[in-house]
Amino acid sequence: MRQYQIYLIEEEFASHYFGRESKIYQLFLEYEKMSCEKKALLRQQIDFVTRPIPSLKIHQILEAYLTKRVDYTMQRNVHALQIRNLQSEAQLVVHDRYILLEASGSFEAETMFFEILRKYDSCFLAMDFTANRYGWLNPIKERKFV
């Protein structure tokens, strides 16, 4: 099973760390592995570089895109896709500061969720701490200075 924590990064940090997202990932990874005494300081840093998740808006957008699909269900703050013919399942849970996405099988179901979030905001960063993978849902274009 794949598990992603998806954070909405402040625009200023997202553009500054484009191409260097490993630095942001290291902050979150350190927080995940840290003992209690240093965790509070790291939590403050994480809160500084992230935005709260606009839960209501995310729920509305997910429902708007997926409600007509027969393989989609929604209960409380949990959205689920189960594409049987492709053996793909994903479950998305919206929290205040992050979105949790768990997926298994082929990548189609999780990709649908990623695409919807990507269209909503370009500053989502997904991190899989188990597989040590991370990346922007929508690559931020580098600014060109003349």
N, CA and C atoms as an extended XYZ file, in Angstrom:
438
Properties=species:S:1:pos:R:3:atomname:S:1:resname:S:1:resid:I:1 pbc="F F F"
N         0.836       -1.182        0.000 N   MET     1
C         0.000        0.000        0.000 CA  MET     1
C         0.883        1.248        0.000 C   MET     1
N         0.497        2.209       -0.807 N   ARG     2
C         1.203        3.483       -0.870 CA  ARG     2
C         0.436        4.492       -0.011 C   ARG     2
N         1.185        5.323        0.721 N   GLN     3
C         0.556        6.326        1.570 CA  GLN     3
C         1.261        7.662        1.350 C   GLN     3
N         0.476        8.667        0.993 N   TYR     4
C         1.013       10.002        0.732 CA  TYR     4
C         0.422       11.001        1.718 C   TYR     4
N         1.265       11.864        2.236 N   GLN     5
C         0.804       13.037        2.955 CA  GLN     5
C         0.985       14.198        1.988 C   GLN     5
N        -0.089       14.921        1.762 N   ILE     6
C        -0.083       16.000        0.778 CA  ILE     6
C        -0.291       17.322        1.514 C   ILE     6
N         0.674       18.209        1.352 N   TYR     7
C         0.631       19.505        2.022 CA  TYR     7
C         0.496       20.612        0.994 C   TYR     7
N        -0.164       21.673        1.394 N   LEU     8
C        -0.302       22.859        0.569 CA  LEU     8
C         0.778       23.834        1.022 C   LEU     8
N         1.804       23.984        0.209 N   ILE     9
C         2.971       24.810        0.555 CA  ILE     9
C         2.677       26.272        0.214 C   ILE     9
N         3.117       27.170        1.085 N   GLU    10
C         2.977       28.608        0.813 CA  GLU    10
C         3.624       28.913       -0.540 C   GLU    10
N         2.981       29.756       -1.314 N   GLU    11
C         3.456       30.054       -2.672 CA  GLU    11
C         4.904       30.539       -2.705 C   GLU    11
N         5.250       31.392       -1.790 N   GLU    12
C         6.614       31.943       -1.735 CA  GLU    12
C         7.654       30.821       -1.585 C   GLU    12
N         7.373       29.861       -0.710 N   PHE    13
C         8.302       28.753       -0.491 CA  PHE    13
C         8.267       27.771       -1.648 C   PHE    13
N         7.088       27.557       -2.215 N   ALA    14
C         6.965       26.636       -3.338 CA  ALA    14
C         7.798       27.111       -4.522 C   ALA    14
N         7.723       28.399       -4.831 N   SER    15
C         8.500       28.899       -5.969 CA  SER    15
C         9.993       28.944       -5.641 C   SER    15
N        10.327       29.266       -4.395 N   HIS    16
C        11.738       29.329       -4.001 CA  HIS    16
C        12.390       27.941       -4.006 C   HIS    16
N        11.641       26.939       -3.590 N   TYR    17
C        12.211       25.589       -3.479 CA  TYR    17
C        11.881       24.690       -4.666 C   TYR    17
N        11.351       25.261       -5.741 N   PHE    18
C        11.138       24.474       -6.947 CA  PHE    18
C        12.496       23.945       -7.428 C   PHE    18
N        12.570       22.637       -7.643 N   GLY    19
C        13.829       22.021       -8.033 CA  GLY    19
C        14.672       21.617       -6.836 C   GLY    19
N        14.297       22.119       -5.670 N   ARG    20
C        14.992       21.768       -4.430 CA  ARG    20
C        13.991       21.293       -3.382 C   ARG    20
N        12.957       20.600       -3.854 N   GLU    21
C        11.921       20.139       -2.942 CA  GLU    21
C        12.443       19.130       -1.921 C   GLU    21
N        13.639       18.594       -2.177 N   SER    22
C        14.240       17.663       -1.211 CA  SER    22
C        14.474       18.360        0.135 C   SER    22
N        14.720       19.660        0.118 N   LYS    23
C        14.923       20.426        1.357 CA  LYS    23
C        13.634       20.446        2.192 C   LYS    23
N        12.505       20.669        1.522 N   ILE    24
C        11.218       20.661        2.219 CA  ILE    24
C        10.924       19.253        2.722 C   ILE    24
N        11.187       18.271        1.877 N   TYR    25
C        10.946       16.879        2.257 CA  TYR    25
C        11.755       16.514        3.499 C   TYR    25
N        13.005       16.957        3.578 N   GLN    26
C        13.855       16.650        4.733 CA  GLN    26
C        13.265       17.206        6.029 C   GLN    26
N        12.665       18.397        5.964 N   LEU    27
C        12.021       18.990        7.131 CA  LEU    27
C        10.890       18.088        7.632 C   LEU    27
N        10.048       17.642        6.711 N   PHE    28
C         8.927       16.784        7.079 CA  PHE    28
C         9.406       15.409        7.552 C   PHE    28
N        10.414       14.879        6.902 N   LEU    29
C        10.960       13.575        7.283 CA  LEU    29
C        11.553       13.633        8.689 C   LEU    29
N        12.274       14.703        8.973 N   GLU    30
C        12.854       14.882       10.300 CA  GLU    30
C        11.744       14.956       11.352 C   GLU    30
N        10.671       15.660       11.020 N   TYR    31
C         9.531       15.763       11.937 CA  TYR    31
C         8.922       14.380       12.203 C   TYR    31
N         8.775       13.579       11.154 N   GLU    32
C         8.189       12.244       11.292 CA  GLU    32
C         9.018       11.350       12.216 C   GLU    32
N        10.332       11.500       12.192 N   LYS    33
C        11.225       10.617       12.936 CA  LYS    33
C        11.673       11.175       14.286 C   LYS    33
N        11.355       12.435       14.555 N   MET    34
C        11.888       13.139       15.717 CA  MET    34
C        11.187       12.748       17.010 C   MET    34
N        11.940       12.870       18.096 N   SER    35
C        11.377       12.644       19.425 CA  SER    35
C        10.574       13.875       19.855 C   SER    35
N         9.852       13.756       20.917 N   CYS    36
C         8.910       14.794       21.362 CA  CYS    36
C         9.535       16.160       21.629 C   CYS    36
N        10.716       16.199       22.239 N   GLU    37
C        11.257       17.491       22.667 CA  GLU    37
C        11.545       18.447       21.506 C   GLU    37
N        11.971       17.963       20.366 N   LYS    38
C        12.293       18.840       19.237 CA  LYS    38
C        11.122       18.974       18.263 C   LYS    38
N        10.114       18.134       18.412 N   LYS    39
C         8.989       18.111       17.488 CA  LYS    39
C         8.220       19.430       17.451 C   LYS    39
N         8.081       20.097       18.581 N   ALA    40
C         7.317       21.347       18.641 CA  ALA    40
C         7.941       22.423       17.753 C   ALA    40
N         9.262       22.528       17.792 N   LEU    41
C         9.957       23.516       16.960 CA  LEU    41
C         9.785       23.182       15.472 C   LEU    41
N         9.928       21.925       15.125 N   LEU    42
C         9.744       21.521       13.728 CA  LEU    42
C         8.301       21.743       13.281 C   LEU    42
N         7.344       21.518       14.175 N   ARG    43
C         5.927       21.755       13.844 CA  ARG    43
C         5.706       23.225       13.506 C   ARG    43
N         6.341       24.127       14.246 N   GLN    44
C         6.230       25.559       13.957 CA  GLN    44
C         6.794       25.872       12.573 C   GLN    44
N         7.920       25.261       12.235 N   GLN    45
C         8.525       25.484       10.918 CA  GLN    45
C         7.603       24.954        9.813 C   GLN    45
N         7.035       23.783       10.036 N   ILE    46
C         6.117       23.198        9.044 CA  ILE    46
C         4.890       24.087        8.882 C   ILE    46
N         4.335       24.564        9.989 N   ASP    47
C         3.163       25.447        9.913 CA  ASP    47
C         3.502       26.749        9.182 C   ASP    47
N         4.741       27.198        9.296 N   PHE    48
C         5.173       28.433        8.635 CA  PHE    48
C         5.249       28.268        7.114 C   PHE    48
N         5.680       27.113        6.640 N   VAL    49
C         5.853       26.916        5.194 CA  VAL    49
C         4.623       26.313        4.519 C   VAL    49
N         3.615       25.938        5.304 N   THR    50
C         2.407       25.347        4.719 CA  THR    50
C         1.197       26.238        4.964 C   THR    50
N         0.175       25.995        4.155 N   ARG    51
C        -1.114       26.665        4.331 CA  ARG    51
C        -2.114       25.651        4.864 C   ARG    51
N        -3.099       26.101        5.645 N   PRO    52
C        -4.160       25.175        6.046 CA  PRO    52
C        -4.903       24.669        4.803 C   PRO    52
N        -5.408       23.470        4.882 N   ILE    53
C        -6.169       22.896        3.766 CA  ILE    53
C        -7.569       23.506        3.771 C   ILE    53
N        -8.008       24.078        2.654 N   PRO    54
C        -9.379       24.609        2.576 CA  PRO    54
C       -10.363       23.430        2.426 C   PRO    54
N       -10.663       22.788        3.539 N   SER    55
C       -11.404       21.524        3.554 CA  SER    55
C       -12.711       21.572        2.773 C   SER    55
N       -13.537       22.554        3.056 N   LEU    56
C       -14.838       22.633        2.396 CA  LEU    56
C       -14.673       22.705        0.880 C   LEU    56
N       -13.771       23.553        0.423 N   LYS    57
C       -13.541       23.709       -1.013 CA  LYS    57
C       -13.018       22.408       -1.639 C   LYS    57
N       -12.103       21.718       -0.960 N   ILE    58
C       -11.557       20.454       -1.470 CA  ILE    58
C       -12.669       19.423       -1.584 C   ILE    58
N       -13.521       19.320       -0.553 N   HIS    59
C       -14.639       18.370       -0.613 CA  HIS    59
C       -15.561       18.686       -1.792 C   HIS    59
N       -15.870       19.961       -1.978 N   GLN    60
C       -16.759       20.375       -3.066 CA  GLN    60
C       -16.162       20.032       -4.428 C   GLN    60
N       -14.883       20.288       -4.596 N   ILE    61
C       -14.228       20.023       -5.880 CA  ILE    61
C       -14.164       18.525       -6.163 C   ILE    61
N       -13.802       17.740       -5.158 N   LEU    62
C       -13.748       16.289       -5.345 CA  LEU    62
C       -15.108       15.736       -5.724 C   LEU    62
N       -16.145       16.181       -5.017 N   GLU    63
C       -17.490       15.721       -5.332 CA  GLU    63
C       -17.912       16.161       -6.729 C   GLU    63
N       -17.604       17.384       -7.103 N   ALA    64
C       -17.976       17.881       -8.433 CA  ALA    64
C       -17.350       17.041       -9.546 C   ALA    64
N       -16.096       16.665       -9.382 N   TYR    65
C       -15.404       15.883      -10.401 CA  TYR    65
C       -15.803       14.400      -10.395 C   TYR    65
N       -16.095       13.866       -9.221 N   LEU    66
C       -16.224       12.408       -9.101 CA  LEU    66
C       -17.634       11.883       -8.854 C   LEU    66
N       -18.577       12.735       -8.517 N   THR    67
C       -19.887       12.277       -8.076 CA  THR    67
C       -20.628       11.405       -9.100 C   THR    67
N       -20.372       11.583      -10.377 N   LYS    68
C       -21.059       10.792      -11.409 CA  LYS    68
C       -20.417        9.430      -11.648 C   LYS    68
N       -19.283        9.192      -11.045 N   ARG    69
C       -18.595        7.901      -11.219 CA  ARG    69
C       -19.230        6.851      -10.309 C   ARG    69
N       -19.460        5.658      -10.848 N   VAL    70
C       -20.051        4.579      -10.052 CA  VAL    70
C       -19.046        3.973       -9.077 C   VAL    70
N       -17.760        4.187       -9.334 N   ASP    71
C       -16.720        3.616       -8.470 CA  ASP    71
C       -16.257        4.591       -7.381 C   ASP    71
N       -17.000        5.691       -7.201 N   TYR    72
C       -16.666        6.710       -6.206 CA  TYR    72
C       -17.652        6.675       -5.041 C   TYR    72
N       -17.133        6.760       -3.840 N   THR    73
C       -17.976        6.904       -2.655 CA  THR    73
C       -17.388        7.984       -1.767 C   THR    73
N       -18.280        8.583       -0.958 N   MET    74
C       -17.846        9.622       -0.028 CA  MET    74
C       -18.630        9.460        1.261 C   MET    74
N       -17.901        9.361        2.376 N   GLN    75
C       -18.513        9.308        3.694 CA  GLN    75
C       -17.730       10.235        4.605 C   GLN    75
N       -18.436       11.209        5.173 N   ARG    76
C       -17.830       12.239        6.025 CA  ARG    76
C       -16.702       12.939        5.276 C   ARG    76
N       -15.475       12.830        5.766 N   ASN    77
C       -14.362       13.500        5.074 CA  ASN    77
C       -13.499       12.500        4.305 C   ASN    77
N       -14.038       11.327        3.999 N   VAL    78
C       -13.293       10.278        3.294 CA  VAL    78
C       -13.868       10.080        1.892 C   VAL    78
N       -13.012       10.258        0.901 N   HIS    79
C       -13.381       10.049       -0.503 CA  HIS    79
C       -12.674        8.778       -0.968 C   HIS    79
N       -13.392        7.905       -1.665 N   ALA    80
C       -12.791        6.641       -2.096 CA  ALA    80
C       -13.115        6.346       -3.559 C   ALA    80
N       -12.126        5.816       -4.235 N   LEU    81
C       -12.279        5.323       -5.606 CA  LEU    81
C       -11.843        3.869       -5.634 C   LEU    81
N       -12.674        3.028       -6.237 N   GLN    82
C       -12.318        1.618       -6.369 CA  GLN    82
C       -12.620        1.211       -7.810 C   GLN    82
N       -11.571        1.223       -8.626 N   ILE    83
C       -11.704        0.906      -10.046 CA  ILE    83
C       -11.373       -0.574      -10.205 C   ILE    83
N       -12.394       -1.395      -10.160 N   ARG    84
C       -12.205       -2.856      -10.119 CA  ARG    84
C       -11.524       -3.413      -11.370 C   ARG    84
N       -11.968       -2.967      -12.544 N   ASN    85
C       -11.400       -3.544      -13.769 CA  ASN    85
C        -9.921       -3.219      -13.951 C   ASN    85
N        -9.428       -2.174      -13.279 N   LEU    86
C        -7.999       -1.819      -13.341 CA  LEU    86
C        -7.269       -2.209      -12.059 C   LEU    86
N        -7.991       -2.830      -11.133 N   GLN    87
C        -7.434       -3.223       -9.834 CA  GLN    87
C        -6.705       -2.051       -9.175 C   GLN    87
N        -7.439       -0.978       -9.016 N   SER    88
C        -6.874        0.247       -8.457 CA  SER    88
C        -7.819        0.800       -7.402 C   SER    88
N        -7.274        1.071       -6.222 N   GLU    89
C        -8.060        1.639       -5.134 CA  GLU    89
C        -7.301        2.802       -4.513 C   GLU    89
N        -8.058        3.819       -4.102 N   ALA    90
C        -7.445        4.937       -3.381 CA  ALA    90
C        -8.487        5.543       -2.450 C   ALA    90
N        -7.994        5.997       -1.319 N   GLN    91
C        -8.843        6.631       -0.322 CA  GLN    91
C        -8.178        7.921        0.109 C   GLN    91
N        -8.919        9.015        0.062 N   LEU    92
C        -8.391       10.327        0.390 CA  LEU    92
C        -9.131       10.878        1.609 C   LEU    92
N        -8.365       11.317        2.605 N   VAL    93
C        -8.941       11.888        3.828 CA  VAL    93
C        -8.410       13.304        3.984 C   VAL    93
N        -9.322       14.249        4.148 N   VAL    94
C        -8.951       15.656        4.283 CA  VAL    94
C        -8.821       16.004        5.766 C   VAL    94
N        -7.651       16.505        6.133 N   HIS    95
C        -7.393       16.982        7.495 CA  HIS    95
C        -7.187       18.485        7.446 C   HIS    95
N        -7.031       19.110        8.596 N   ASP    96
C        -6.859       20.568        8.647 CA  ASP    96
C        -5.577       21.052        7.977 C   ASP    96
N        -4.465       20.339        8.198 N   ARG    97
C        -3.170       20.807        7.705 CA  ARG    97
C        -2.594       19.950        6.580 C   ARG    97
N        -3.207       18.814        6.289 N   TYR    98
C        -2.710       17.965        5.205 CA  TYR    98
C        -3.832       17.054        4.701 C   TYR    98
N        -3.563       16.425        3.582 N   ILE    99
C        -4.468       15.447        2.998 CA  ILE    99
C        -3.733       14.114        3.005 C   ILE    99
N        -4.411       13.075        3.445 N   LEU   100
C        -3.827       11.742        3.466 CA  LEU   100
C        -4.435       10.934        2.331 C   LEU   100
N        -3.583       10.360        1.489 N   LEU   101
C        -4.029        9.528        0.374 CA  LEU   101
C        -3.376        8.162        0.499 C   LEU   101
N        -4.211        7.132        0.581 N   GLU   102
C        -3.728        5.756        0.624 CA  GLU   102
C        -4.208        5.061       -0.630 C   GLU   102
N        -3.310        4.313       -1.263 N   ALA   103
C        -3.651        3.673       -2.532 CA  ALA   103
C        -3.018        2.298       -2.626 C   ALA   103
N        -3.656        1.442       -3.411 N   SER   104
C        -3.099        0.118       -3.681 CA  SER   104
C        -3.494       -0.298       -5.089 C   SER   104
N        -2.784       -1.282       -5.600 N   GLY   105
C        -3.034       -1.728       -6.971 CA  GLY   105
C        -2.369       -0.807       -7.971 C   GLY   105
N        -2.979       -0.699       -9.143 N   SER   106
C        -2.411        0.180      -10.168 CA  SER   106
C        -2.615        1.645       -9.766 C   SER   106
N        -2.034        2.551      -10.510 N   PHE   107
C        -1.960        3.960      -10.114 CA  PHE   107
C        -3.140        4.823      -10.556 C   PHE   107
N        -4.125        4.274      -11.266 N   GLU   108
C        -5.196        5.085      -11.845 CA  GLU   108
C        -5.998        5.867      -10.809 C   GLU   108
N        -6.416        5.219       -9.722 N   ALA   109
C        -7.262        5.888       -8.725 CA  ALA   109
C        -6.521        7.042       -8.043 C   ALA   109
N        -5.291        6.797       -7.614 N   GLU   110
C        -4.550        7.877       -6.953 CA  GLU   110
C        -4.248        9.001       -7.937 C   GLU   110
N        -3.993        8.658       -9.186 N   THR   111
C        -3.723        9.671      -10.203 CA  THR   111
C        -4.929       10.582      -10.400 C   THR   111
N        -6.136       10.017      -10.339 N   MET   112
C        -7.340       10.853      -10.457 CA  MET   112
C        -7.397       11.884       -9.335 C   MET   112
N        -7.137       11.441       -8.114 N   PHE   113
C        -7.132       12.380       -6.990 CA  PHE   113
C        -6.036       13.433       -7.166 C   PHE   113
N        -4.838       13.006       -7.562 N   PHE   114
C        -3.741       13.948       -7.778 CA  PHE   114
C        -4.118       14.997       -8.828 C   PHE   114
N        -4.740       14.568       -9.911 N   GLU   115
C        -5.118       15.480      -10.999 CA  GLU   115
C        -6.112       16.533      -10.520 C   GLU   115
N        -7.082       16.123       -9.732 N   ILE   116
C        -8.086       17.064       -9.227 CA  ILE   116
C        -7.426       18.096       -8.318 C   ILE   116
N        -6.574       17.643       -7.416 N   LEU   117
C        -5.874       18.569       -6.516 CA  LEU   117
C        -4.942       19.492       -7.293 C   LEU   117
N        -4.263       18.951       -8.282 N   ARG   118
C        -3.327       19.723       -9.107 CA  ARG   118
C        -4.045       20.864       -9.816 C   ARG   118
N        -5.253       20.576      -10.316 N   LYS   119
C        -6.024       21.609      -11.014 CA  LYS   119
C        -6.486       22.707      -10.061 C   LYS   119
N        -6.683       22.360       -8.810 N   TYR   120
C        -7.156       23.336       -7.821 CA  TYR   120
C        -6.040       24.295       -7.404 C   TYR   120
N        -4.834       23.764       -7.141 N   ASP   121
C        -3.733       24.612       -6.666 CA  ASP   121
C        -2.405       23.988       -7.089 C   ASP   121
N        -1.485       24.814       -7.512 N   SER   122
C        -0.198       24.313       -8.013 CA  SER   122
C         0.839       24.088       -6.920 C   SER   122
N         0.485       24.352       -5.680 N   CYS   123
C         1.474       24.285       -4.594 CA  CYS   123
C         1.327       23.054       -3.698 C   CYS   123
N         0.660       22.013       -4.163 N   PHE   124
C         0.556       20.783       -3.384 CA  PHE   124
C         1.834       19.963       -3.541 C   PHE   124
N         2.386       19.525       -2.409 N   LEU   125
C         3.555       18.655       -2.398 CA  LEU   125
C         3.149       17.340       -1.747 C   LEU   125
N         3.331       16.232       -2.475 N   ALA   126
C         2.990       14.900       -1.964 CA  ALA   126
C         4.264       14.208       -1.508 C   ALA   126
N         4.169       13.536       -0.341 N   MET   127
C         5.336       12.849        0.220 CA  MET   127
C         4.937       11.456        0.689 C   MET   127
N         5.721       10.483        0.275 N   ASP   128
C         5.554        9.095        0.711 CA  ASP   128
C         6.790        8.757        1.535 C   ASP   128
N         6.654        8.789        2.861 N   PHE   129
C         7.804        8.598        3.744 CA  PHE   129
C         8.279        7.149        3.763 C   PHE   129
N         7.397        6.209        3.494 N   THR   130
C         7.774        4.797        3.473 CA  THR   130
C         8.681        4.490        2.291 C   THR   130
N         8.309        4.991        1.117 N   ALA   131
C         9.080        4.743       -0.103 CA  ALA   131
C        10.128        5.828       -0.355 C   ALA   131
N        10.167        6.847        0.516 N   ASN   132
C        11.126        7.939        0.374 CA  ASN   132
C        10.975        8.654       -0.974 C   ASN   132
N         9.694        8.945       -1.323 N   ARG   133
C         9.391        9.637       -2.581 CA  ARG   133
C         8.604       10.899       -2.289 C   ARG   133
N         8.775       11.897       -3.150 N   TYR   134
C         8.085       13.168       -2.962 CA  TYR   134
C         8.063       13.904       -4.286 C   TYR   134
N         7.133       14.843       -4.417 N   GLY   135
C         7.091       15.663       -5.624 CA  GLY   135
C         5.883       16.574       -5.645 C   GLY   135
N         5.978       17.605       -6.474 N   TRP   136
C         4.868       18.536       -6.673 CA  TRP   136
C         3.794       17.828       -7.487 C   TRP   136
N         2.532       18.087       -7.177 N   LEU   137
C         1.459       17.546       -8.009 CA  LEU   137
C         1.422       18.272       -9.343 C   LEU   137
N         1.824       19.534       -9.328 N   ASN   138
C         1.886       20.328      -10.548 CA  ASN   138
C         3.207       21.077      -10.535 C   ASN   138
N         4.159       20.677      -11.355 N   PRO   139
C         5.451       21.376      -11.335 CA  PRO   139
C         5.278       22.880      -11.525 C   PRO   139
N         5.913       23.633      -10.678 N   ILE   140
C         5.852       25.087      -10.737 CA  ILE   140
C         6.849       25.562      -11.779 C   ILE   140
N         6.381       26.410      -12.659 N   LYS   141
C         7.273       26.916      -13.702 CA  LYS   141
C         8.266       27.896      -13.071 C   LYS   141
N         9.523       27.744      -13.457 N   GLU   142
C        10.535       28.654      -12.947 CA  GLU   142
C        10.336       30.038      -13.530 C   GLU   142
N        10.541       31.033      -12.699 N   ARG   143
C        10.444       32.405      -13.175 CA  ARG   143
C        11.685       32.739      -13.978 C   ARG   143
N        11.464       33.450      -15.083 N   LYS   144
C        12.612       33.860      -15.899 CA  LYS   144
C        12.846       35.354      -15.675 C   LYS   144
N        14.045       35.646      -15.254 N   PHE   145
C        14.415       37.033      -15.013 CA  PHE   145
C        15.269       37.522      -16.170 C   PHE   145
N        14.990       38.727      -16.628 N   VAL   146
C        15.724       39.301      -17.746 CA  VAL   146
C        16.825       40.180      -17.232 C   VAL   146
